[in-house]
Coordinates of C-alpha atoms in Angstrom, one line a residue:
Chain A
X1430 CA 14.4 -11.1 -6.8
X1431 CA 11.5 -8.9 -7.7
X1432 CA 12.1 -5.2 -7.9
X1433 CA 10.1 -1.9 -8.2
X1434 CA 12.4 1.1 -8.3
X1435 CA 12.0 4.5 -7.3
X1436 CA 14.2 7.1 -9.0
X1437 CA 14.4 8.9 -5.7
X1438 CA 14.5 8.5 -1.9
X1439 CA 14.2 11.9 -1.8
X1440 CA 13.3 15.1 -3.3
X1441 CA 13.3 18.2 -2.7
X1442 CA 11.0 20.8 -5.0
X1443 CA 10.1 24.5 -4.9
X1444 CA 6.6 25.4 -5.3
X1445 CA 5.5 25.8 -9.4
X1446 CA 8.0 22.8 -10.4
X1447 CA 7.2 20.5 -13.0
X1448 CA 8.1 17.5 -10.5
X1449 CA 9.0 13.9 -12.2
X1450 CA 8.4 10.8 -10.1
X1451 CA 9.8 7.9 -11.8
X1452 CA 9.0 4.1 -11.5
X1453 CA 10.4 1.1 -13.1
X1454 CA 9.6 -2.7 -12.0
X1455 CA 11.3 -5.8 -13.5
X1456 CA 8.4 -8.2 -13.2
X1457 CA 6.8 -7.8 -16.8
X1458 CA 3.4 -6.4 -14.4
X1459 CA 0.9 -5.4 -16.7
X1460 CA -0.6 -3.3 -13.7
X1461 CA 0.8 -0.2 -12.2
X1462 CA -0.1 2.1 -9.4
X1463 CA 1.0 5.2 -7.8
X1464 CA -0.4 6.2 -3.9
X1465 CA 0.2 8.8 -1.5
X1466 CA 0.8 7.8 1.8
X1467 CA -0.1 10.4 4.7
X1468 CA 0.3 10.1 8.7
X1469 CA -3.4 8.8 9.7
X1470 CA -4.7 8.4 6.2
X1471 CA -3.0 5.3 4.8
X1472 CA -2.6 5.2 1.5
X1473 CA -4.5 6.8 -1.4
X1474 CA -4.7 5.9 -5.1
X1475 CA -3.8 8.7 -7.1
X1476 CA -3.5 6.8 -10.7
X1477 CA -3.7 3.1 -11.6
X1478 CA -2.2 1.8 -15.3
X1479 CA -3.3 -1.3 -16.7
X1480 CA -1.4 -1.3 -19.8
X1481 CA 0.7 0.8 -21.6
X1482 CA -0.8 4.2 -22.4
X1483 CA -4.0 3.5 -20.5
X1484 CA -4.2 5.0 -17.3
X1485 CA -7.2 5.5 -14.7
X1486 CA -8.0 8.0 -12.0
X1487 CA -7.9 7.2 -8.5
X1488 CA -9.2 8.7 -5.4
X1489 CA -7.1 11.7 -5.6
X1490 CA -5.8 12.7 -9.2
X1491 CA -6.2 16.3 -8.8
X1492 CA -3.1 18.0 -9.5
X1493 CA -1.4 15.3 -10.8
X1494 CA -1.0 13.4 -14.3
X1495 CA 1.3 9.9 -15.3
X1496 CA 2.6 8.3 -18.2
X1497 CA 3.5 5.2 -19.0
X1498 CA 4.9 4.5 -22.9
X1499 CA 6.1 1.3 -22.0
X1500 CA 5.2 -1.8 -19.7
X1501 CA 8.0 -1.3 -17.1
X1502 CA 7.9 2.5 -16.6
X1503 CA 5.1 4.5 -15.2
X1504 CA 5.8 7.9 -14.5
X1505 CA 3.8 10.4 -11.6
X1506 CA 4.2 14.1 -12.9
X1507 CA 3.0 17.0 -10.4
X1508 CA 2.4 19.9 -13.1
X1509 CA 2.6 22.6 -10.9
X1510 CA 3.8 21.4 -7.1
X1511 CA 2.5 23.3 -4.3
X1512 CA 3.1 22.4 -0.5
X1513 CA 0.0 20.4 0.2
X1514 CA 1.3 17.7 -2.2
X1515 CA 4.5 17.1 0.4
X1516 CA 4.0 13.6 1.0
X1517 CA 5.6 9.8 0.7
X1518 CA 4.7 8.8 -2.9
X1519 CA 4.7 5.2 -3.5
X1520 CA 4.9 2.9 -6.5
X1521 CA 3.7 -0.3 -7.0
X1522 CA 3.0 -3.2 -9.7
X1523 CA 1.0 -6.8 -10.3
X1524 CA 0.5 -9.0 -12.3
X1525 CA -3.5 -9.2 -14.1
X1526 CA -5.0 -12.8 -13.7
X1527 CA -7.8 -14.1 -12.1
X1528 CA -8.8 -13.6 -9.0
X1529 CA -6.2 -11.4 -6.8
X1530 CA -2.5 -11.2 -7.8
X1531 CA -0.3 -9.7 -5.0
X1532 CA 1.0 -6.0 -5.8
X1533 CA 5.2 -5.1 -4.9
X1534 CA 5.7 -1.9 -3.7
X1535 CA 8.6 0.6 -4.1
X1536 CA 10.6 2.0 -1.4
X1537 CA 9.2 5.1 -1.9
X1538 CA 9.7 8.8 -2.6
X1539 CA 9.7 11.4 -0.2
X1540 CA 8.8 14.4 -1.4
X1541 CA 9.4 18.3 0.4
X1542 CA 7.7 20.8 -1.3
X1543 CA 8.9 24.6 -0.4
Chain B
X755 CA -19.3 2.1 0.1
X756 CA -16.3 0.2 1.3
X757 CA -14.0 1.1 4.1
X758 CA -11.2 -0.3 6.7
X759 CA -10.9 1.1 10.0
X760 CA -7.9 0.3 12.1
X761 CA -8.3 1.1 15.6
X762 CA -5.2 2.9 17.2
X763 CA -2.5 4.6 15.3
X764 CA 0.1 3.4 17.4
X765 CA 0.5 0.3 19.6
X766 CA 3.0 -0.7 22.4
X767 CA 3.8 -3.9 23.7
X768 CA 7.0 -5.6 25.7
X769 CA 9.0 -7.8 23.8
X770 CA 7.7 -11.2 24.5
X771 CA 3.8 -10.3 24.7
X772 CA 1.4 -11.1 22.4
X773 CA 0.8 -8.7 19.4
X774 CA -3.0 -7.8 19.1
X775 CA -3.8 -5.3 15.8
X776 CA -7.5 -4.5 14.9
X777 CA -8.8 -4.0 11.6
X778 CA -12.5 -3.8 10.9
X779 CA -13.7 -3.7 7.2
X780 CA -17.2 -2.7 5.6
X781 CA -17.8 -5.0 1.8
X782 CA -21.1 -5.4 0.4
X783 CA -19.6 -8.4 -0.9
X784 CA -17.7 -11.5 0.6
X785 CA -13.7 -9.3 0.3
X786 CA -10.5 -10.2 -0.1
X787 CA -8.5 -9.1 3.1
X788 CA -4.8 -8.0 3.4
X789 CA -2.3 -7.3 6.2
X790 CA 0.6 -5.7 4.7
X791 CA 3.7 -4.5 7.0
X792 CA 5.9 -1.1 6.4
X793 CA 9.1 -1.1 7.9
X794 CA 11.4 1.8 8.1
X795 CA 12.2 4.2 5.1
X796 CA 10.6 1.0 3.0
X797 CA 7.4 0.0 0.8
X798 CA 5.2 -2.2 1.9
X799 CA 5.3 -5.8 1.8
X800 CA 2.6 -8.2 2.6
X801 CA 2.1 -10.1 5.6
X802 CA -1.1 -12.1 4.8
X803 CA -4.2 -12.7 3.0
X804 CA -7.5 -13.5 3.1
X805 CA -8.8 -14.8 -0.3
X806 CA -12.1 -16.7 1.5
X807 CA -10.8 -20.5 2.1
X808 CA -9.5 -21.1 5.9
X809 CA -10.7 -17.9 7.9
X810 CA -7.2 -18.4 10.2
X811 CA -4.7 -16.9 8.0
X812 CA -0.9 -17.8 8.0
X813 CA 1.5 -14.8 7.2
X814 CA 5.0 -14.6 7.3
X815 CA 7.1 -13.9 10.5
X816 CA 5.0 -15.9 12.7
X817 CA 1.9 -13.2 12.3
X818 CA -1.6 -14.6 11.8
X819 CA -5.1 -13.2 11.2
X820 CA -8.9 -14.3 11.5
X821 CA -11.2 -13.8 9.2
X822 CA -14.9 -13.2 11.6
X823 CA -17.7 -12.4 9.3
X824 CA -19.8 -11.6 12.3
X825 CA -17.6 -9.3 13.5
X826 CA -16.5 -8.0 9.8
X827 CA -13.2 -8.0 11.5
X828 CA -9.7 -9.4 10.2
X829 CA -7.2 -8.6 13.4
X830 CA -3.7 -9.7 13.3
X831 CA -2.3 -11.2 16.1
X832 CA 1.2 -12.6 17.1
X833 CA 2.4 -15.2 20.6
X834 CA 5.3 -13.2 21.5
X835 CA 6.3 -10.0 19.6
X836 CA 9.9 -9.3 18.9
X837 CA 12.0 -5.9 18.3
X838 CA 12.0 -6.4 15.0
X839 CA 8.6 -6.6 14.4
X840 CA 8.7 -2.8 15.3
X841 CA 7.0 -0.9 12.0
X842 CA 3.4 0.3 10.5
X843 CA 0.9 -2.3 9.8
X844 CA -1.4 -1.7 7.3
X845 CA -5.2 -3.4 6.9
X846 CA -6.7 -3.4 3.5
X847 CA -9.6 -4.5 1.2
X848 CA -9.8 -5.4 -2.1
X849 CA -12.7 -2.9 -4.3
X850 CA -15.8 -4.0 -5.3
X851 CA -15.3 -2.5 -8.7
X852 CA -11.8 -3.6 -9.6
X853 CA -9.9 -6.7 -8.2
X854 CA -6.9 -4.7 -8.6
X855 CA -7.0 -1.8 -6.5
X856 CA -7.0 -2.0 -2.6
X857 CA -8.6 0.3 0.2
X858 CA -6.0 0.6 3.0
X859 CA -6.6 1.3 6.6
X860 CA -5.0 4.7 8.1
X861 CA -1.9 2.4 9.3
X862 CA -0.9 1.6 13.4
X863 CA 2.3 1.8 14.2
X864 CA 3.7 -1.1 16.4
X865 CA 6.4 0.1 19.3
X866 CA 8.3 -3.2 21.2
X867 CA 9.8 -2.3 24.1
X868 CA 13.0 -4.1 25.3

């Protein structure tokens, strides 16, 4: 069965934290996303990894940065959290190839920032 | 620029009645059109696609969608909806710019009533 994995369910942080979002997928996916997901905004694309090392902005990649050293693991890091970054953060991955390849999400991470 | 507007943030139908959710989408190009379906304290998972061959989409769980180009709508509709269909649906386009990366609607959340 295919698996993306979330380190956490959920998290609780204090405002100023270094905060660590971890994501591993089993699927050998060359691509990797994180989103935020918001009540009555959907979901936003804060970083998008193509292959180990490279990395892209999304829509929102202010006040956060990633990481991925290797294929499986790509990493969300808020470098300073504040409150407006409480949200559902959630991982996914696919497979490159032509045309569309279907992205599997995480169960997410549900982050309280006080 | 692209965009995908789902109209009503929640929906609620009896158990038994037909499930109608609307997603309207704006491509300057012919698009690639997803329903995926978030249950509770889970990532998403998808439900359908449109990838431009038959414009009546089959998805999983009984759920279908049509694809009207006129309309530049792709609503999903089910016969008779069931409690455990209860969860958010998300619409979503693929980008113009990237055949990896998806714009999703703001999300409606389906209620079934016993």
């Amino acid at each position: 069965d295919v698996k993306v994995t979330q380190s956490s369910r959920y998290l609780v942080k204090r405002t100023g934290e270094k905060v660590f979002l971890e994501c591993v997928q089993d699927m050998d996916h060359e691509n990797m996303f994180w989103y935020r997901q918001d009540p009555g905004l959907g979901l936003r694309l804060i970083y998008f990894s193509y292959d180990v090392k490279m990395k892209e902005k999304g829509d929102i990649p202010e006040g956060y940065s990633v990481s991925r050293e290797k294929k499986e693991r790509f990493s969300l890091i808020l470098e300073s959290a504040s409150t407006n970054q409480t949200s559902m953060y959630l991982c996914a991955s696919s497979k490159q190839g032509a045309g569309w390849t279907e992205a599997f999400f995480g169960q997410g991470t549900r982050l309280t920032v006080v | 620029a692209q965009s995908v507007t789902q109209l009503g943030s929640h929906v609620s139908v009896s158990e038994g009645a037909l499930v109608l959710l609307r997603c309207n989408y704006s491509s300057s190009v012919p698009p690639y059109l997803f329903w995926y379906v978030q249950y509770p304290n889970q990532g998403l998972q998808l439900l359908l696609k449109y990838t431009s061959a038959a414009t009546l989409v089959k998805g999983i769980n009984g759920f279908e969608a049509e694809f009207k180009k006129s309309e530049t709508s792709f609503h999903l509709t089910k016969p008779s909806a069931h409690m455990s269909d209860a969860a958010e649906y998300f619409c979503a386009v693929r980008r113009v710019d990237s055949s990896y990366k998806l714009i999703f609607g703001s999300g409606t959340r389906l209620l079934v009533r016993p």
